[in-house]
Amino acid sequence: MDVDVEPEEESAPTPTTKRRGRPPKQTVADEDNGTTTTPKSKGRTPVKTPSRPNGVSSIDTPSRRNVADRSARRKSARALIDRVMGDATSDDEERDETIAREIYESSGAEDESGEEEEIDTEAAEEIAAVTDTPSKTPARRKRAARKKSPTPPRDLPPHEQYFYQNKPGLTKTSNNNLSSLDLLTHDEYFTILRKLEQPHAEEIRSLQSLHAESFPQWMFELSQGFSICLYGFGSKRSLLRDFATHLYSRTEDHRQSKIVVVNGYVRTTSTKEILTTIGTAIDPSQKVASANPMTMLHNLQSLLSSHDTTITLVINSIDAQPLRRQAIQSILAQLAAHPQIHLICSADTPDFSLMWDSGLRSSFNFVFHNATTFAPFTAEIDVVDEVHELLGRKARRVGGKEGVTFVLRSLPENAKNLFRLLVTEVLVAMDDGSGASAEGTGVEYRMLYNKAVEEFICSSEMAFRTLLKEFHDHQMITSYKDILGTELLSLPFRKDELEAILEDLMS
Amino acid sequence: MADEEDNNVSTELDHQAAFIFNPYEDNEQQDARPAKRRKLSKKDTSAKNQGKESVKSSSTGTFVPLFNGAESQRSAALREATFHSAWSGVEARIQHTLREANRNTLDEVSAFVRSAPSQSDKIPAAYIITGPNTASQQLLFDQLADSLQDIAKPAKVVSIRSAEAPNLKATLKKIIRDATSRALDDEDELDIGGVSGHDGDRKYLDYDLDALHAFLKLSGSTRVVVAFQDTEAFDSALLSDLLLLLHSWQDRLRFTLLFGIATSVELFQARLLKSAAQYLYGGQFDVVQASSVLESIFKAGVAHAGCAVRLGPRLLRALVERQREQVVGIQGFVSSLKYAYMCHFYANPLSVLLAEDEEELREVLQPEHLEAIRMLYSFRNNVDFMLEELEDVEYARRMIEDDRYLTKEIFKDDNRFATKDLGTLLKCLILLKSIGLSKRSFVEEYIAAITSGVDLDAYRSSIRQLDPDGVVSLATRVIDAINDGDPELGVEGWSSEAAETVHELEKIILKVKSLLQKCKDNGTVLRSKHSAQSRVLRTTVVAQKVQLSQDSAQLTEEDRAFTGLLKNLENLLGAELSVGGVFRRLFSEAWVYDSKSPDRDVFVPRPGTTVERALVRPHDYLACECCGSADGAAAATLPATSILYHLYMEAGALINVADLWSAYYALVGEDNEEGGGLDEREALVRFYQGLAELKTMGFVKQSKKKADHIAKLKWL
């Protein structure tokens, strides 16, 4: 976008005007501002992340804002929000993009092609700047029409696809959001899941039995000092369990050969736990406990060499988050390199092999097998949580009541008081049913400030903002503007959670 | 649900980080007993090797009967036994070669360490340039530790990897522990306890170098050898600190440091603090180039006369190419080699023919084997050849119909192992190398030889143009080669077989020498027809014809005799150097393994493509009735993740989840075209599953750009 053309600035109106420096556009935009502002912003408000659009919507309507009262309160609020949002990635691009969209919408279909072209090629822009309006518009539109063909070029190689799709200005998505959809709760998810018949169950089973036919081969490979890594789409957990059972049934001496299963996807998986379990498997009476994993490994290795036990280490999802650290992988590699330890693992992501450098690869001594199972990741993934995290509804889980209490514990007394005040006000507003919107129930910024001053929580707006910033950082509050432009503060929690938090704060 | 019932058994375990697997859960009481037994085995520490042995023997019976299960257990077991004996030979040779390969470096390093001044202010440091392949360093450092052991006595050589040295304290602990504990064979935390007993009541912290000092003082030694394997990966601040600290102990403990360096010494020193670097007194040592190690390994593991299984040219070419293009390392090559052996014996029922025990083999052979042999390409070729070229109908008929005749043929040693042909092949290669006209490496030469045989054609013209001295030295080299063979290839001299050739060669040498002498007396230069010709060609092109005739006219009597000798030599070598496509001879399928695909699949996986294919065309894997018609397009019956992936591919870099959901729901929902869809909540459950799986596989992440948007992360 035009980041390099326009220096990014917080005082939003100026850049826009400068940008519109070319006469034809200016007129269109200005006209438009007069007529269509209100419906447009109404349509847009629910979509956005609370704060960012605010900055923008105040940008795009200079005429109205000039008329409006720009109080110090507003300005500072905007500054606050901008600062808070400052840590979001590539904000500038985003802002510019929104500007672009703004213009796009305001100038109507006529000018849309022209605008896009301007974004894409600066060269064209310069030429256009010299030529006069009538000749410019059709020429541009023609070119844009080619670009706007509904289907993107097919069959591009992946890297071309990447560049094509990451072209600035091309990331246009609709403003729909999921607010109308009642998201699933854990209970509902599992209730439905239980009723729901799994499609392709038969095929998945036969696919797995197909893989099971290679069990003897895998055993042979393990016995020859290779480690096995199963990759491909689908959960390989039950496949590995079957393999372990097979292995178990094929070994006569269960004292001499043990099987240790490690579930990499379990969030608490740690080197210590893995090593301790292996130690127990070798000799339940001896402990290899130690603080340092390296020492522990050392102890384990010497323990292993004094016993003639063979350990088969079965690792589910070796590329899961808890195991991804280099330190853990190198310990696993050293384990795998030990002649008395056989390792078989599964990997779920398509680029797991990036975890290992050539040194680790050679200590692992992997052979890879494609074990696509299509089986659902029932134990590996907490589906509901993962999706909600993906949708940015994370606060509900990680934060929640405990999270808030935890954060507040480390904040000064007046921050606690302010939060208590905010919770109370939001709860009151909820009871009234006022201030409800897509973002939840909000209270007015100004009102909250006044109340805070009354209660001696803070004496200046500066202090007030500092306190709010802290909450913002921990995603404990959200702020947005309503249709009239009033700044509202809200809490991303459900009512019962709020009540619990309040209870906690009062006690 | 495939694993509904299993889930009931082990749901708890599925959420446990690590546990000991026991599907029957009834061995609780038995567990008390083995502890006792183990104590017995613990005493007998030499049992470790036996343990390995027993692992091996317990693994017998892992081979699955082939011929759709018709193969007898015994035959499978025989294949397995043959595998073990075949591979162990190769492996021993390879290990030996690897050790030899580093010999020079080892000698130099230990000479350096030994000669390091004892009363110097500086710490002697050997920089061992290992090259970028960290994988092969382990062996080198193990060998270094072995060879330097006597210097470091009674302490052990300490070898540290970056992963083991997170901070100074841990590094010191590691150094002290490794230097002392192995000698004491005491694994306790307080392994200096034994020392402190002698040293009064003093206890040491486990990162106190005083402990090491006290330990060494007992034996009057002060030397400690510490090796840093992957120097580049160490934190440079840590290294500097450590160097300063070690230097401050220089008056009591004499450290010698070994650094494995992948890049260059300059880079390494630039990373250190100047104050630390100045304490180092260094020497630089290069490790043998990977390519020459590869050649030795190749000779020992692939081309050696003792190799039971021969890798075919396609596989070899792929392996060598991978060595060149990717940082696989020698270990990777050896793994591939081993895997090829494993595949051959595991999956090829005819590999049983390689069994050394002939009696056992005779008993094991069953009709299926013979039938399979008759299906062989080489068998059909052989019979065709006999019929058409030699018109030996009787032979062909008996080979096809008479089992006993066929068995007899099989048991001819030369058929089973093709010893003679392979021997000739190797001898040809040795001769070719001794001629010294080829610029190709042995590896390339070998691959070319097994592809299309060996002949002299490519070198004839160079032989003709040899000068007299060249002829003498060439003939001498060839005779030497015939006398000595090549121990690296396991080929002994074959001068008794080739007595005639040797004799002829010697005759040529003598004659050439006498001719030379004669020319010297005459004051002329001995030339051949061919060398003259080439000289003329080089002078002018215009006068070519005239000068040519002049030149040949000028040939003296001696020159003509020399030309004749050259011709002799050429013919002689041509006769020696000819071997056809050995790898296509009868029954070669029993000892040639030339399949690229399992090796590539197993060592160079393409998980991206695999996952993509599974998602784009689930039918390829599931082979279900419902999805076959989709043919790579989205369809309602596909698994949710697959549908989402189709939509994902159509979307841009930023994806609106609301739109994704509506597109998904439109496809699978109640009112889709085919009808019978899911209701909204059910569809949503699937949608959640699919989205969560995409996230777990790293296709999407949360985007903060817009609400309910996710960012695309993969373009497969």
Coordinates of N, CA, C and O in Angstrom, one line a residue, chain A residues 47 52 94 158 162 165-166 173-178 182-184 188-189 192-193 196-197 199-200 203 216-217 220-221 224 226 231 233 237 241 248 250 255 259 261-263 265 277 282 294 307 334 350-351 358-359 361-362 365 367-368 370 374 381 383 386-390 392-393, chain B residues 6 13-14 16-24 27 34 38 61 63-64 83-84 134-135 161 164 177 335 338-339 342 346 602-603 605 607 610 614 621-622 624 626-627 637 651 653-654 656-657 659 681-682 686 688-689 693 695-697 702 704-710 712 714-716:
Chain A
V47 N -18.7 -5.0 12.6 CA -17.7 -5.9 12.1 C -16.4 -5.9 12.8 O -15.7 -6.8 12.9
R52 N -9.8 -0.3 16.3 CA -9.1 0.2 15.1 C -10.0 0.9 14.2 O -9.6 2.0 13.7
E94 N -2.6 -2.3 7.6 CA -4.0 -2.4 7.9 C -4.8 -1.1 7.8 O -5.8 -1.0 7.2
P158 N 2.9 -23.3 -5.9 CA 2.6 -22.8 -4.5 C 3.3 -21.4 -4.2 O 2.7 -20.5 -3.7
Y162 N 1.5 -17.9 -3.4 CA 1.8 -17.1 -2.2 C 1.9 -15.7 -2.5 O 1.3 -14.8 -1.9
Q165 N -1.3 -14.1 -3.6 CA -2.3 -13.9 -2.6 C -1.9 -12.9 -1.6 O -2.7 -12.3 -0.9
N166 N -0.6 -12.7 -1.5 CA -0.1 -11.7 -0.5 C 0.1 -10.3 -1.1 O 0.7 -9.5 -0.5
T173 N -11.7 -9.1 2.2 CA -12.6 -10.1 2.7 C -13.9 -9.4 3.0 O -13.8 -8.2 3.3
S174 N -14.9 -10.1 3.1 CA -16.2 -9.5 3.4 C -16.2 -9.1 4.9 O -15.3 -9.5 5.7
N175 N -17.2 -8.3 5.3 CA -17.2 -7.8 6.7 C -18.1 -8.7 7.5 O -18.5 -8.3 8.6
N176 N -18.5 -9.8 7.0 CA -19.4 -10.7 7.8 C -18.6 -11.2 9.0 O -17.4 -11.3 9.0
N177 N -19.4 -11.4 10.0 CA -18.7 -12.1 11.2 C -19.6 -13.1 11.8 O -20.8 -13.3 11.4
L178 N -19.1 -13.7 12.8 CA -19.8 -14.8 13.4 C -20.7 -14.4 14.5 O -21.2 -15.3 15.2
D182 N -24.3 -18.8 17.1 CA -24.0 -19.2 18.5 C -22.9 -20.2 18.5 O -23.1 -21.3 18.0
L183 N -21.8 -19.8 19.1 CA -20.6 -20.7 19.0 C -20.9 -21.9 19.9 O -21.7 -21.8 20.9
L184 N -20.2 -23.0 19.6 CA -20.4 -24.2 20.4 C -19.7 -24.1 21.8 O -18.7 -23.5 21.9
E188 N -22.1 -28.9 24.3 CA -22.9 -29.1 23.1 C -22.1 -29.8 22.1 O -22.6 -30.8 21.4
Y189 N -20.8 -29.5 22.0 CA -19.9 -30.1 21.0 C -19.9 -31.6 21.3 O -20.1 -32.4 20.4
I192 N -23.4 -33.4 20.6 CA -23.6 -33.6 19.2 C -22.7 -34.7 18.6 O -23.1 -35.5 17.9
L193 N -21.4 -34.5 19.0 CA -20.4 -35.5 18.5 C -20.8 -36.9 18.7 O -20.6 -37.8 17.9
L196 N -23.5 -37.9 16.4 CA -23.1 -37.8 15.0 C -22.4 -39.0 14.6 O -21.5 -39.5 15.2
E197 N -22.8 -39.5 13.4 CA -22.1 -40.7 12.9 C -20.9 -40.3 12.2 O -20.9 -39.3 11.4
P199 N -18.4 -40.2 9.4 CA -18.4 -40.6 8.0 C -17.1 -41.4 7.7 O -16.1 -41.1 8.4
H200 N -17.2 -42.3 6.8 CA -16.0 -43.0 6.4 C -15.4 -43.9 7.5 O -14.3 -44.2 7.4
E203 N -14.0 -47.0 6.0 CA -12.8 -46.8 5.2 C -11.6 -46.5 6.1 O -10.5 -47.0 5.9
P216 N 5.0 -56.0 11.2 CA 6.2 -56.8 11.3 C 7.4 -56.1 10.6 O 8.5 -56.1 11.2
Q217 N 7.1 -55.4 9.5 CA 8.2 -54.7 8.9 C 8.7 -53.6 9.8 O 9.9 -53.4 10.0
F220 N 10.9 -55.1 12.4 CA 12.2 -55.4 11.9 C 13.1 -54.1 11.8 O 14.2 -54.1 12.2
E221 N 12.5 -53.1 11.3 CA 13.2 -51.8 11.2 C 13.7 -51.3 12.5 O 14.9 -50.9 12.7
Q224 N 16.6 -53.2 13.8 CA 17.8 -52.9 13.1 C 18.4 -51.5 13.5 O 19.3 -51.0 12.8
F226 N 16.9 -48.6 13.4 CA 16.3 -47.4 12.8 C 15.2 -46.9 13.8 O 14.6 -47.7 14.5
Y231 N 4.1 -40.3 9.2 CA 3.5 -39.0 8.9 C 2.3 -39.1 8.1 O 2.0 -40.3 7.7
F233 N -1.8 -37.4 7.0 CA -3.0 -36.7 7.6 C -3.7 -37.7 8.4 O -3.9 -38.9 8.1
R237 N -2.7 -42.0 16.6 CA -2.6 -42.5 17.9 C -3.0 -43.9 18.1 O -2.4 -44.8 18.6
R241 N -1.1 -47.2 19.0 CA -1.4 -48.1 20.1 C -1.6 -49.5 19.7 O -1.1 -50.5 20.4
Y248 N 3.8 -55.8 22.0 CA 3.7 -56.4 23.3 C 3.4 -57.9 23.2 O 4.0 -58.7 23.9
R250 N 4.0 -59.8 20.8 CA 5.1 -60.6 20.1 C 6.3 -60.8 21.0 O 7.2 -61.6 20.7
R255 N 9.8 -58.5 30.9 CA 10.7 -57.8 31.9 C 11.9 -57.2 31.1 O 12.4 -56.2 31.6
I259 N 7.6 -51.1 26.9 CA 7.2 -50.1 26.0 C 6.7 -48.9 26.8 O 6.0 -49.0 27.7
V261 N 5.0 -45.2 26.4 CA 4.3 -44.3 25.5 C 4.4 -42.9 26.0 O 4.2 -42.6 27.1
V262 N 4.6 -42.0 25.1 CA 4.7 -40.6 25.4 C 3.6 -39.9 24.5 O 3.6 -40.1 23.3
N263 N 2.8 -39.1 25.1 CA 1.8 -38.3 24.4 C 2.3 -36.9 24.2 O 2.2 -36.1 25.2
Y265 N 1.2 -34.5 22.6 CA 0.2 -33.4 22.5 C -0.3 -33.0 23.9 O -1.0 -32.0 24.0
T277 N 9.7 -41.6 33.4 CA 8.9 -42.8 33.1 C 9.8 -43.9 32.5 O 9.7 -45.1 32.8
I282 N 12.8 -49.1 33.3 CA 14.0 -49.9 33.4 C 14.1 -50.5 34.8 O 14.3 -51.7 34.9
M294 N 19.8 -32.8 31.3 CA 21.0 -33.4 30.8 C 21.6 -34.4 31.7 O 22.0 -35.5 31.4
H307 N 21.6 -52.4 32.8 CA 20.5 -53.4 32.7 C 20.4 -53.9 31.2 O 20.9 -53.1 30.3
Q334 N 19.1 -38.2 21.5 CA 20.1 -39.0 22.2 C 19.6 -40.3 22.7 O 20.3 -41.3 22.7
P350 N 2.7 -31.0 8.4 CA 3.3 -31.4 7.1 C 4.8 -30.9 7.1 O 5.5 -31.4 6.2
D351 N 5.2 -30.1 8.0 CA 6.6 -29.7 7.9 C 7.4 -30.0 9.2 O 8.2 -29.2 9.7
S358 N 20.9 -31.8 10.7 CA 21.4 -33.0 10.2 C 22.0 -33.9 11.3 O 22.0 -35.1 11.3
G359 N 22.5 -33.2 12.3 CA 23.0 -33.9 13.5 C 21.9 -34.7 14.2 O 22.1 -35.9 14.4
R361 N 19.1 -35.5 13.0 CA 18.5 -36.5 12.0 C 19.4 -37.8 12.1 O 18.8 -38.9 12.1
S362 N 20.7 -37.6 12.1 CA 21.5 -38.8 12.1 C 21.5 -39.5 13.4 O 21.6 -40.7 13.4
N365 N 18.2 -41.4 13.2 CA 18.3 -42.4 12.2 C 16.9 -42.9 11.8 O 16.5 -44.0 11.9
V367 N 13.6 -43.8 9.7 CA 12.9 -44.1 8.4 C 11.5 -43.5 8.5 O 10.9 -43.6 9.6
F368 N 11.0 -43.0 7.4 CA 9.7 -42.4 7.4 C 8.7 -43.3 6.7 O 9.0 -43.8 5.7
N370 N 4.6 -43.3 5.3 CA 3.4 -42.5 5.1 C 2.3 -43.3 5.8 O 2.0 -44.4 5.3
F374 N -6.6 -40.6 8.3 CA -7.9 -39.9 8.3 C -8.6 -40.0 9.6 O -9.8 -39.6 9.7
I381 N -6.6 -33.1 20.1 CA -7.0 -31.7 19.9 C -8.2 -31.4 20.8 O -9.2 -32.2 20.8
V383 N -11.0 -29.6 20.4 CA -11.5 -28.9 19.2 C -12.1 -27.5 19.6 O -11.7 -26.5 19.0
E386 N -9.5 -24.9 20.6 CA -8.6 -24.5 19.5 C -9.3 -23.6 18.6 O -8.7 -22.6 18.2
V387 N -10.6 -23.9 18.2 CA -11.3 -23.0 17.3 C -11.5 -21.6 17.9 O -11.3 -20.6 17.3
H388 N -11.8 -21.6 19.2 CA -12.1 -20.4 19.8 C -10.8 -19.5 19.9 O -10.8 -18.3 19.8
E389 N -9.7 -20.2 20.1 CA -8.5 -19.5 20.2 C -8.2 -18.9 18.8 O -7.7 -17.8 18.7
L390 N -8.5 -19.7 17.8 CA -8.3 -19.2 16.4 C -9.2 -18.0 16.1 O -8.8 -17.1 15.4
G392 N -10.0 -15.8 18.2 CA -9.7 -14.7 19.1 C -10.6 -14.6 20.3 O -10.7 -13.6 21.0
R393 N -11.3 -15.7 20.6 CA -12.1 -15.7 21.8 C -11.3 -16.4 22.9 O -11.9 -17.0 23.8
Chain B
D6 N -11.8 -48.6 22.4 CA -10.5 -48.5 22.9 C -10.4 -47.3 23.8 O -9.7 -47.3 24.8
L13 N -5.1 -42.6 29.9 CA -3.7 -42.7 29.4 C -3.5 -41.7 28.3 O -2.4 -41.2 28.1
D14 N -4.5 -41.5 27.5 CA -4.4 -40.6 26.4 C -4.0 -39.2 26.8 O -3.5 -38.4 26.0
Q16 N -2.2 -38.6 29.5 CA -1.1 -38.6 30.4 C 0.1 -38.4 29.5 O 0.2 -38.8 28.4
A17 N 1.1 -37.7 30.1 CA 2.2 -37.3 29.3 C 3.0 -38.5 28.9 O 3.4 -38.7 27.7
A18 N 3.3 -39.4 29.8 CA 4.1 -40.6 29.5 C 3.7 -41.7 30.4 O 3.4 -41.5 31.6
F19 N 3.7 -42.9 29.9 CA 3.4 -44.0 30.8 C 4.0 -45.3 30.2 O 4.3 -45.4 29.0
I20 N 4.0 -46.3 31.0 CA 4.6 -47.6 30.6 C 3.4 -48.4 30.0 O 2.4 -48.6 30.6
F21 N 3.6 -48.8 28.8 CA 2.5 -49.5 28.1 C 2.3 -50.9 28.5 O 3.3 -51.7 28.5
N22 N 1.1 -51.2 28.9 CA 0.9 -52.6 29.2 C -0.6 -52.9 29.0 O -1.5 -52.5 29.8
P23 N -0.9 -53.5 27.9 CA -2.3 -53.6 27.5 C -3.1 -54.5 28.4 O -4.3 -54.5 28.4
Y24 N -2.4 -55.4 29.2 CA -3.2 -56.3 29.9 C -3.2 -56.0 31.4 O -4.0 -56.5 32.2
N27 N 0.5 -57.4 35.2 CA 1.8 -57.8 35.6 C 2.3 -57.1 36.9 O 3.5 -57.1 37.2
P34 N 11.4 -59.1 39.0 CA 12.5 -58.9 38.0 C 13.6 -58.0 38.7 O 14.8 -58.2 38.3
R38 N 17.5 -58.6 38.0 CA 18.3 -57.6 37.3 C 19.6 -57.4 38.1 O 20.6 -57.1 37.5
G61 N 12.5 -64.4 13.3 CA 11.1 -64.6 13.2 C 10.3 -63.4 13.0 O 9.1 -63.4 13.0
F63 N 10.6 -61.9 10.2 CA 10.4 -61.9 8.7 C 9.0 -62.6 8.4 O 8.7 -63.6 9.0
V64 N 8.3 -62.0 7.6 CA 7.0 -62.5 7.2 C 7.1 -63.4 6.0 O 7.8 -63.1 5.1
F83 N 20.4 -62.3 6.0 CA 20.5 -60.9 6.1 C 21.6 -60.5 7.2 O 22.4 -59.7 7.0
H84 N 21.4 -61.2 8.3 CA 22.3 -60.8 9.4 C 23.8 -61.0 9.1 O 24.6 -60.2 9.3
T134 N 27.5 -31.9 10.6 CA 27.6 -32.2 12.0 C 27.3 -33.7 12.3 O 27.7 -34.2 13.4
A135 N 26.7 -34.3 11.4 CA 26.2 -35.7 11.7 C 27.4 -36.6 11.9 O 27.3 -37.6 12.7
R161 N 28.7 -31.2 23.9 CA 28.0 -30.7 22.8 C 27.2 -29.5 23.3 O 26.9 -29.3 24.5
E164 N 24.5 -29.6 25.7 CA 24.8 -30.0 27.1 C 25.4 -28.9 27.9 O 25.7 -29.0 29.1
R177 N 32.3 -34.0 36.0 CA 31.6 -35.3 36.1 C 32.2 -36.3 35.1 O 32.6 -37.4 35.4
S335 N 23.1 -45.7 6.2 CA 21.7 -46.1 6.5 C 21.0 -46.6 5.2 O 20.2 -47.6 5.3
K338 N 22.1 -49.9 4.3 CA 21.6 -50.9 5.2 C 20.1 -51.2 4.9 O 19.6 -52.3 4.9
Y339 N 19.4 -50.1 4.6 CA 18.0 -50.3 4.3 C 17.8 -51.1 3.0 O 16.8 -51.8 2.9
M342 N 18.1 -54.5 3.9 CA 16.9 -55.0 4.7 C 15.8 -55.3 3.7 O 15.1 -56.3 3.8
Y346 N 14.1 -58.8 3.1 CA 12.7 -58.8 3.7 C 11.7 -59.1 2.7 O 10.7 -59.8 2.9
V602 N 11.5 -43.6 2.2 CA 11.7 -43.8 3.6 C 12.7 -42.7 4.1 O 12.6 -42.3 5.3
F603 N 13.6 -42.3 3.3 CA 14.6 -41.3 3.7 C 14.4 -39.9 3.3 O 14.9 -39.0 3.9
P605 N 11.2 -38.1 2.8 CA 9.8 -38.1 2.8 C 9.3 -36.8 2.3 O 10.0 -35.8 2.3
P607 N 6.3 -35.0 3.3 CA 5.0 -34.9 4.0 C 4.0 -33.9 3.5 O 2.8 -34.1 3.6
T610 N 2.2 -35.3 0.7 CA 1.3 -36.4 1.2 C 0.1 -35.8 1.8 O -1.1 -36.2 1.5
A614 N -3.8 -36.0 0.5 CA -4.9 -36.6 1.3 C -6.0 -35.6 1.5 O -7.2 -36.0 1.5
Y621 N -7.1 -42.3 -0.8 CA -6.7 -43.1 0.4 C -7.9 -43.9 0.9 O -7.8 -45.0 1.3
L622 N -9.1 -43.2 0.9 CA -10.2 -43.9 1.5 C -10.9 -44.9 0.6 O -11.4 -45.9 1.0
C624 N -13.6 -44.7 -0.9 CA -14.9 -44.9 -0.6 C -15.8 -44.8 -1.8 O -15.4 -44.2 -2.8
C626 N -18.5 -42.9 -1.9 CA -19.2 -41.6 -2.0 C -18.3 -40.5 -2.7 O -18.8 -39.6 -3.3
C627 N -17.0 -40.6 -2.4 CA -16.2 -39.4 -2.8 C -15.5 -39.6 -4.2 O -14.8 -38.7 -4.6
T637 N -19.5 -35.0 0.6 CA -19.2 -36.2 1.4 C -17.8 -36.3 1.9 O -17.5 -37.1 2.7
A651 N -9.4 -19.4 -1.1 CA -9.3 -18.1 -0.3 C -8.0 -17.4 -0.5 O -7.0 -18.0 -0.9
A653 N -5.1 -14.7 1.3 CA -4.2 -14.8 2.4 C -4.9 -14.6 3.8 O -4.4 -15.1 4.8
L654 N -6.0 -13.9 3.7 CA -6.8 -13.7 4.9 C -8.1 -14.3 4.7 O -8.8 -14.1 3.6
N656 N -12.0 -15.0 6.0 CA -13.1 -14.7 6.9 C -13.8 -16.0 7.4 O -14.3 -16.7 6.5
V657 N -13.7 -16.2 8.7 CA -14.3 -17.5 9.1 C -15.8 -17.6 8.9 O -16.3 -18.6 8.6
D659 N -17.5 -16.3 6.5 CA -17.7 -16.7 5.1 C -17.3 -18.2 4.9 O -18.0 -18.9 4.1
R681 N -26.2 -27.3 13.7 CA -25.3 -27.6 14.8 C -24.4 -28.7 14.5 O -23.2 -28.7 14.8
E682 N -24.9 -29.7 13.8 CA -24.1 -30.9 13.4 C -23.0 -30.4 12.5 O -21.8 -30.8 12.6
R686 N -18.7 -30.4 12.8 CA -17.7 -30.9 11.8 C -16.8 -29.7 11.5 O -15.6 -29.9 11.3
Y688 N -16.0 -27.2 13.2 CA -15.0 -27.0 14.3 C -13.9 -28.0 14.2 O -12.7 -27.7 14.3
Q689 N -14.3 -29.3 14.0 CA -13.2 -30.3 13.9 C -12.2 -30.0 12.8 O -11.0 -30.0 13.0
E693 N -8.3 -29.1 13.1 CA -7.3 -29.9 12.5 C -6.4 -29.1 11.6 O -5.2 -29.2 11.6
K695 N -5.7 -26.1 12.0 CA -4.8 -25.3 12.9 C -3.7 -26.1 13.4 O -2.5 -25.7 13.4
T696 N -4.0 -27.3 13.9 CA -3.0 -28.2 14.4 C -1.9 -28.5 13.4 O -0.8 -28.6 13.7
M697 N -2.4 -28.6 12.2 CA -1.4 -29.0 11.2 C -0.6 -27.7 10.7 O 0.2 -27.8 9.8
Q702 N -4.5 -17.5 14.0 CA -5.4 -16.4 14.3 C -4.8 -15.1 13.7 O -3.6 -14.9 13.6
K704 N -5.1 -10.9 13.7 CA -5.6 -9.8 14.5 C -6.1 -8.6 13.6 O -6.5 -7.6 14.0
K705 N -6.0 -8.9 12.3 CA -6.3 -7.8 11.4 C -7.8 -7.5 11.4 O -8.2 -6.3 11.3
K706 N -8.6 -8.5 11.5 CA -10.0 -8.3 11.5 C -10.7 -9.3 12.4 O -10.1 -10.4 12.6
A707 N -11.8 -9.0 12.9 CA -12.5 -9.9 13.8 C -12.9 -11.2 13.0 O -13.3 -11.1 11.8
D708 N -12.8 -12.3 13.6 CA -13.2 -13.6 13.0 C -12.5 -13.9 11.7 O -13.1 -14.4 10.8
H709 N -11.3 -13.4 11.7 CA -10.5 -13.7 10.5 C -9.3 -14.6 10.9 O -8.8 -14.5 12.0
I710 N -8.9 -15.5 9.9 CA -7.7 -16.3 10.2 C -6.7 -16.0 9.0 O -7.2 -15.7 7.9
K712 N -3.8 -17.3 6.5 CA -3.3 -18.5 5.8 C -1.8 -18.6 6.0 O -1.1 -17.7 5.9
K714 N 0.1 -21.7 4.8 CA 0.7 -22.7 4.0 C 0.3 -22.6 2.6 O -0.9 -22.5 2.3
W715 N 1.2 -22.7 1.7 CA 0.9 -22.8 0.3 C 1.6 -24.0 -0.2 O 2.8 -24.0 -0.5
L716 N 0.8 -25.1 -0.2 CA 1.5 -26.4 -0.6 C 1.4 -26.6 -2.1 O 0.4 -26.3 -2.7

